[in-house]
Amino acid sequence: MQLTVARIGRAHGLRGEVALDLRTDNPEARLVVGSSIDTEPAEAGPLTIERARLHQGKWLVTFAGVTDRSAAERMRGVTLVVEADVSDEEDAWYPHELAGLRAELEDGTVVGEVQGLEHLPAHDMLVIKETDGSRTLVPFVHAIVPVVDVPGGRVVLDPPGGLLARDADRLEVAEPTPGSGDSSDGSDGTDGTND
């Protein structure tokens, strides 16, 4: 299985440098000058990193053989990938480790299966396919996902009310009672007199 390190973005300058949209927490280890990195689609690579630098909070990279802006623009959208291994960090998991895990509530009720992980600006979101087929994004934060048990094949969720589609079915809409001011004849409930 392959992990996404980054997606190549727009060209920067005129000499083939590109901006990267990172998907790794450790760019210094992944973007080592002289290293070769596979791509998706595979025919776009492998690419050899000739230069890598951090500029105004954004990683910029130059690849061997990419010497001008036109060549850099043609690379836009290419994904840089590496072979996956198992994460050895506590409280850190690769997306492929999470995909397929059973999603259950704290009482053991199975609510679905983890389909993957989406990287959003605020934080990562678990993509859950609920038992009714609904696709739900669950914030991947400890307060809502207190347990990730990869060996046990499960994640435990403690979602706020209404987050899961199964909860939406249980929410009741209050029906107006007769004489509560709701009039089916279209009137506003007044007797038409001015006091």
Short mmCIF file of C-alpha atoms in Angstrom, two decimals:
data_model
loop_
_atom_site.label_atom_id
_atom_site.label_comp_id
_atom_site.label_asym_id
_atom_site.label_seq_id
_atom_site.Cartn_x
_atom_site.Cartn_y
_atom_site.Cartn_z
CA MET A 1 0.00 0.00 0.00
CA GLN A 2 1.21 3.51 -0.81
CA LEU A 3 0.90 6.65 1.27
CA THR A 4 0.50 10.13 -0.13
CA VAL A 5 3.34 12.45 0.86
CA ALA A 6 2.19 15.49 -1.12
CA ARG A 7 0.34 16.70 -4.16
CA ILE A 8 2.19 18.93 -6.61
CA GLY A 9 0.62 22.36 -6.84
CA ARG A 10 1.37 25.43 -8.92
CA ALA A 11 4.70 26.41 -10.39
CA HIS A 12 6.77 28.89 -8.40
CA GLY A 13 9.00 31.17 -10.43
CA LEU A 14 10.47 30.41 -13.84
CA ARG A 15 13.03 27.65 -13.13
CA GLY A 16 10.85 24.59 -12.55
CA GLU A 17 10.19 24.93 -8.84
CA VAL A 18 6.77 23.74 -7.61
CA ALA A 19 4.74 24.25 -4.43
CA LEU A 20 3.60 21.15 -2.57
CA ASP A 21 0.33 20.49 -0.79
CA LEU A 22 1.73 18.29 2.00
CA ARG A 23 0.08 15.18 3.44
CA THR A 24 2.99 14.24 5.71
CA ASP A 25 3.86 15.46 9.18
CA ASN A 26 7.56 14.95 8.53
CA PRO A 27 8.49 16.72 5.27
CA GLU A 28 12.17 16.98 6.24
CA ALA A 29 12.46 13.17 6.24
CA ARG A 30 10.38 12.66 3.08
CA LEU A 31 11.81 15.47 0.93
CA VAL A 32 15.51 14.70 1.17
CA VAL A 33 17.65 16.14 -1.64
CA GLY A 34 18.83 13.33 -3.91
CA SER A 35 16.05 10.94 -2.97
CA SER A 36 13.77 9.41 -5.57
CA ILE A 37 10.03 9.40 -4.97
CA ASP A 38 7.26 7.48 -6.74
CA THR A 39 4.26 9.19 -8.26
CA GLU A 40 0.61 8.68 -8.95
CA PRO A 41 0.12 8.33 -11.87
CA ALA A 42 3.19 6.09 -11.99
CA GLU A 43 4.19 7.25 -15.49
CA ALA A 44 4.89 10.77 -14.14
CA GLY A 45 7.82 9.48 -12.09
CA PRO A 46 9.77 8.48 -10.23
CA LEU A 47 11.03 11.97 -9.49
CA THR A 48 14.40 12.86 -7.97
CA ILE A 49 14.42 15.76 -5.54
CA GLU A 50 17.07 18.25 -6.58
CA ARG A 51 16.20 21.02 -4.14
CA ALA A 52 13.67 21.45 -1.30
CA ARG A 53 13.03 24.50 0.84
CA LEU A 54 10.48 26.05 3.11
CA HIS A 55 9.30 29.46 1.88
CA GLN A 56 6.66 31.49 3.78
CA GLY A 57 5.20 28.35 5.33
CA LYS A 58 5.02 26.44 2.02
CA TRP A 59 7.36 23.68 0.81
CA LEU A 60 8.90 24.35 -2.61
CA VAL A 61 10.69 21.60 -4.51
CA THR A 62 12.70 21.33 -7.70
CA PHE A 63 12.89 17.94 -9.40
CA ALA A 64 15.73 16.76 -11.66
CA GLY A 65 14.94 17.44 -15.32
CA VAL A 66 12.25 20.01 -14.59
CA THR A 67 13.98 23.21 -15.60
CA ASP A 68 11.28 25.71 -16.55
CA ARG A 69 7.83 26.94 -15.60
CA SER A 70 6.05 25.08 -18.42
CA ALA A 71 7.44 21.71 -17.30
CA ALA A 72 6.55 22.55 -13.71
CA GLU A 73 2.96 23.43 -14.66
CA ARG A 74 2.56 20.08 -16.46
CA MET A 75 3.33 18.33 -13.16
CA ARG A 76 0.47 20.03 -11.34
CA GLY A 77 -1.86 17.49 -9.70
CA VAL A 78 0.70 14.66 -9.61
CA THR A 79 0.78 12.91 -6.24
CA LEU A 80 4.05 11.95 -4.53
CA VAL A 81 3.79 8.55 -2.80
CA VAL A 82 5.88 6.21 -0.67
CA GLU A 83 5.45 2.60 0.37
CA ALA A 84 3.44 2.40 3.58
CA ASP A 85 4.74 0.98 6.77
CA VAL A 86 3.06 0.77 10.16
CA SER A 87 3.18 3.95 12.19
CA ASP A 88 5.36 3.60 15.26
CA GLU A 89 4.17 6.84 16.85
CA GLU A 90 1.65 6.70 19.68
CA ASP A 91 -1.66 8.31 18.69
CA ALA A 92 -0.62 8.52 15.02
CA TRP A 93 -2.01 6.30 12.29
CA TYR A 94 -1.70 6.10 8.56
CA PRO A 95 -4.97 6.25 6.58
CA HIS A 96 -4.52 2.65 5.40
CA GLU A 97 -4.37 1.50 9.04
CA LEU A 98 -7.76 3.11 9.74
CA ALA A 99 -9.64 2.06 6.59
CA GLY A 100 -11.88 -0.92 7.26
CA LEU A 101 -12.00 -0.51 11.04
CA ARG A 102 -15.40 -1.06 12.65
CA ALA A 103 -16.92 2.17 14.02
CA GLU A 104 -18.84 1.65 17.23
CA LEU A 105 -20.26 3.68 20.09
CA GLU A 106 -18.96 3.41 23.65
CA ASP A 107 -21.72 0.89 24.47
CA GLY A 108 -20.53 -1.40 21.64
CA THR A 109 -23.28 -0.51 19.15
CA VAL A 110 -21.82 -0.81 15.64
CA VAL A 111 -22.61 2.30 13.60
CA GLY A 112 -20.53 1.66 10.49
CA GLU A 113 -17.05 1.27 9.06
CA VAL A 114 -14.15 3.65 8.54
CA GLN A 115 -13.69 4.29 4.81
CA GLY A 116 -10.71 6.61 5.05
CA LEU A 117 -9.35 9.91 6.26
CA GLU A 118 -9.83 13.39 4.78
CA HIS A 119 -7.36 16.18 5.50
CA LEU A 120 -9.24 19.42 6.07
CA PRO A 121 -7.74 22.75 7.15
CA ALA A 122 -9.03 22.61 10.75
CA HIS A 123 -8.24 18.94 11.41
CA ASP A 124 -8.50 15.48 9.90
CA MET A 125 -11.91 13.86 9.47
CA LEU A 126 -12.69 10.15 9.61
CA VAL A 127 -14.92 9.10 6.73
CA ILE A 128 -17.50 6.70 8.15
CA LYS A 129 -19.88 4.62 6.04
CA GLU A 130 -22.80 4.16 8.40
CA THR A 131 -24.82 0.94 8.49
CA ASP A 132 -27.60 2.61 6.45
CA GLY A 133 -25.07 3.53 3.73
CA SER A 134 -24.76 7.22 4.72
CA ARG A 135 -21.33 8.82 4.40
CA THR A 136 -20.48 10.86 7.49
CA LEU A 137 -17.41 12.95 8.31
CA VAL A 138 -16.39 12.65 11.96
CA PRO A 139 -13.78 15.05 13.41
CA PHE A 140 -10.74 12.92 14.23
CA VAL A 141 -10.17 14.43 17.66
CA HIS A 142 -9.78 12.62 20.98
CA ALA A 143 -13.02 14.02 22.42
CA ILE A 144 -15.08 12.40 19.64
CA VAL A 145 -12.85 9.41 18.80
CA PRO A 146 -11.48 8.41 22.21
CA VAL A 147 -10.30 4.93 21.16
CA VAL A 148 -8.44 3.77 18.07
CA ASP A 149 -7.79 0.06 18.41
CA VAL A 150 -6.11 -1.05 15.18
CA PRO A 151 -5.24 -4.58 16.45
CA GLY A 152 -8.85 -4.96 17.66
CA GLY A 153 -10.20 -3.69 14.33
CA ARG A 154 -12.27 -0.83 15.74
CA VAL A 155 -12.62 2.83 16.58
CA VAL A 156 -14.89 3.99 19.37
CA LEU A 157 -16.96 7.12 18.80
CA ASP A 158 -18.46 9.48 21.35
CA PRO A 159 -20.26 11.81 18.92
CA PRO A 160 -22.37 14.80 19.87
CA GLY A 161 -26.08 14.40 19.12
CA GLY A 162 -26.98 14.78 15.46
CA LEU A 163 -23.49 14.08 14.07
CA LEU A 164 -24.36 10.62 12.80
CA ALA A 165 -27.11 10.08 10.23
CA ARG A 166 -28.65 7.45 12.51
CA ASP A 167 -29.25 10.22 15.08
CA ALA A 168 -30.99 12.45 12.55
CA ASP A 169 -33.72 9.82 12.16
CA ARG A 170 -34.36 9.98 15.89
CA LEU A 171 -34.72 13.74 16.09
CA GLU A 172 -38.41 14.57 16.39
CA VAL A 173 -39.93 17.70 14.96
CA ALA A 174 -42.46 19.23 17.34
CA GLU A 175 -45.92 19.22 15.79
CA PRO A 176 -48.13 22.22 16.57
CA THR A 177 -51.11 21.41 18.76
CA PRO A 178 -54.63 22.60 17.89
CA GLY A 179 -55.35 26.07 19.27
CA SER A 180 -51.66 26.97 19.64
CA GLY A 181 -51.90 29.84 17.20
CA ASP A 182 -51.36 27.68 14.12
CA SER A 183 -54.30 28.03 11.82
CA SER A 184 -54.89 25.75 8.90
CA ASP A 185 -57.20 28.26 7.23
CA GLY A 186 -54.31 30.67 6.58
CA SER A 187 -55.46 33.29 9.07
CA ASP A 188 -53.11 34.81 11.62
CA GLY A 189 -55.18 33.68 14.63
CA THR A 190 -56.75 37.09 15.33
CA ASP A 191 -60.44 37.80 15.18
CA GLY A 192 -59.95 40.67 12.75
CA THR A 193 -60.88 43.44 15.18
CA ASN A 194 -58.67 46.40 16.01
CA ASP A 195 -58.47 47.16 19.69
#
